[in-house]
Amino acid sequence: MSNVNKGLPPERPAIPAEVADVIEGLRDPESGHVFSNAEITAQALNTGGTMHIDTVTLRKIPFDTLLAALVNGYEREKTPEETVRDMYEGFKEREGWLPERYGHDYGAGTARRAIEVTLNTLGIKIKGVNANE
């Protein structure tokens, strides 16, 4: 198998929700003008003159990723809040993590672990909680 595509964005890249919102707004027929992939690309490359769209937001992702998203479609990146919510929804579905099984009384150890996992998932380090002192 060839390594020609090594380093290129995935076929359906995950892009930030704010970039997806701009793309979807530009493709919305109710906006009055549906932008083509070529028009969106041209505006993303526009460095001067009148800018008709939010080029700053489109430039928040690499150009190759923008091209892949326009041509192949994309997935919305999850916000940190969505990531944590999905993680805890998964916990609730697993045996042993159901709140009703424990009468909603987890105890200090489990609550501390839940806080640590949440902070680590969000990439937040707090001295004395989930970071070395």
Coordinates of C-alpha atoms in Angstrom, one line a residue:
M1 CA 0.0 0.0 0.0
S2 CA 1.3 3.5 -0.8
N3 CA 2.1 6.1 1.8
V4 CA 1.2 8.9 -0.6
N5 CA -1.6 10.2 1.5
K6 CA 0.4 10.1 4.8
G7 CA -0.1 13.4 6.6
L8 CA -3.2 14.4 4.7
P9 CA -6.5 15.1 6.5
P10 CA -8.9 12.2 6.8
E11 CA -11.6 11.7 4.1
R12 CA -14.3 13.1 6.5
P13 CA -12.4 15.3 8.9
A14 CA -13.7 16.5 12.2
I15 CA -13.9 20.3 12.2
P16 CA -14.9 22.7 15.0
A17 CA -18.6 23.5 15.3
E18 CA -18.0 27.2 14.5
V19 CA -16.4 26.3 11.2
A20 CA -19.2 23.8 10.4
D21 CA -21.8 26.6 11.2
V22 CA -20.1 28.9 8.7
I23 CA -20.0 26.3 5.9
E24 CA -23.7 25.3 6.6
G25 CA -24.7 28.9 6.6
L26 CA -23.1 29.5 3.2
R27 CA -24.8 26.4 1.8
D28 CA -28.3 27.3 3.2
P29 CA -30.7 28.1 0.3
E30 CA -32.6 30.6 2.5
S31 CA -29.5 32.8 2.8
G32 CA -30.2 34.1 -0.7
H33 CA -27.0 32.8 -2.3
V34 CA -25.7 29.3 -2.0
F35 CA -21.9 29.3 -2.1
S36 CA -20.1 26.6 -4.1
N37 CA -17.0 24.9 -2.9
A38 CA -15.0 27.1 -5.2
E39 CA -16.5 30.3 -3.9
I40 CA -16.0 29.2 -0.2
T41 CA -12.4 28.3 -1.1
A42 CA -11.8 31.6 -2.8
Q43 CA -13.1 33.5 0.1
A44 CA -11.0 31.5 2.6
L45 CA -8.0 32.5 0.5
N46 CA -9.0 36.1 0.2
T47 CA -6.6 38.3 2.0
G48 CA -7.9 41.7 1.1
G49 CA -10.8 43.5 -0.4
T50 CA -14.4 42.9 0.5
M51 CA -15.0 39.7 2.4
H52 CA -18.4 38.3 2.1
I53 CA -18.1 35.5 4.6
D54 CA -16.4 34.8 7.9
T55 CA -13.0 34.1 6.5
V56 CA -11.3 34.3 9.9
T57 CA -13.4 31.3 11.1
L58 CA -12.7 29.3 7.9
R59 CA -9.0 29.9 8.5
K60 CA -9.1 28.3 11.9
I61 CA -8.6 24.9 10.3
P62 CA -5.7 23.9 7.9
F63 CA -6.5 24.6 4.2
D64 CA -6.2 20.9 3.3
T65 CA -8.8 20.1 6.0
L66 CA -11.1 22.7 4.7
L67 CA -10.8 21.2 1.2
A68 CA -11.5 17.7 2.5
A69 CA -14.5 19.0 4.5
L70 CA -16.0 20.8 1.5
V71 CA -15.5 17.8 -0.9
N72 CA -16.0 14.8 1.3
G73 CA -18.2 16.1 4.1
Y74 CA -17.2 16.4 7.7
E75 CA -18.0 15.5 11.3
R76 CA -18.5 18.1 13.9
E77 CA -15.8 18.0 16.7
K78 CA -17.4 17.5 20.1
T79 CA -17.1 20.4 22.5
P80 CA -15.4 19.5 25.8
E81 CA -18.9 19.5 27.5
E82 CA -20.2 17.1 24.9
T83 CA -17.2 14.8 25.4
V84 CA -17.7 14.7 29.2
R85 CA -21.5 14.2 28.8
D86 CA -20.9 11.3 26.4
M87 CA -18.4 9.8 28.8
Y88 CA -20.8 9.9 31.7
E89 CA -23.7 8.6 29.6
G90 CA -21.4 5.6 28.8
F91 CA -20.7 5.1 32.5
K92 CA -24.4 5.1 33.3
E93 CA -25.0 2.4 30.8
R94 CA -22.3 0.1 32.2
E95 CA -22.9 -2.3 35.0
G96 CA -22.0 -0.8 38.4
W97 CA -22.2 2.8 37.4
L98 CA -26.0 3.1 37.5
P99 CA -26.9 5.8 40.1
E100 CA -30.1 4.0 41.2
R101 CA -28.1 0.9 42.0
Y102 CA -26.4 2.8 44.8
G103 CA -29.3 4.9 45.9
H104 CA -27.5 8.0 44.5
D105 CA -24.9 7.8 47.3
Y106 CA -21.6 7.4 45.6
G107 CA -19.3 8.4 48.5
A108 CA -16.3 10.6 48.6
G109 CA -13.9 8.3 46.7
T110 CA -16.1 7.8 43.7
A111 CA -17.0 11.6 43.6
R112 CA -13.3 12.4 43.7
R113 CA -12.5 10.0 40.9
A114 CA -15.4 11.5 38.8
I115 CA -13.9 14.9 39.3
E116 CA -10.4 13.7 38.3
V117 CA -11.7 12.0 35.2
T118 CA -13.7 15.1 34.2
L119 CA -10.8 17.4 34.6
N120 CA -8.4 15.1 32.8
T121 CA -10.9 14.7 29.9
L122 CA -11.2 18.5 29.6
G123 CA -7.4 18.9 29.8
I124 CA -7.6 20.9 33.0
K125 CA -4.9 20.5 35.7
I126 CA -5.5 21.7 39.2
K127 CA -2.7 21.4 41.8
G128 CA -3.8 19.0 44.6
V129 CA -6.7 17.6 42.6
N130 CA -5.4 16.0 39.4
A131 CA -1.9 17.4 39.1
N132 CA 1.2 16.8 41.2
E133 CA 1.9 19.4 43.8

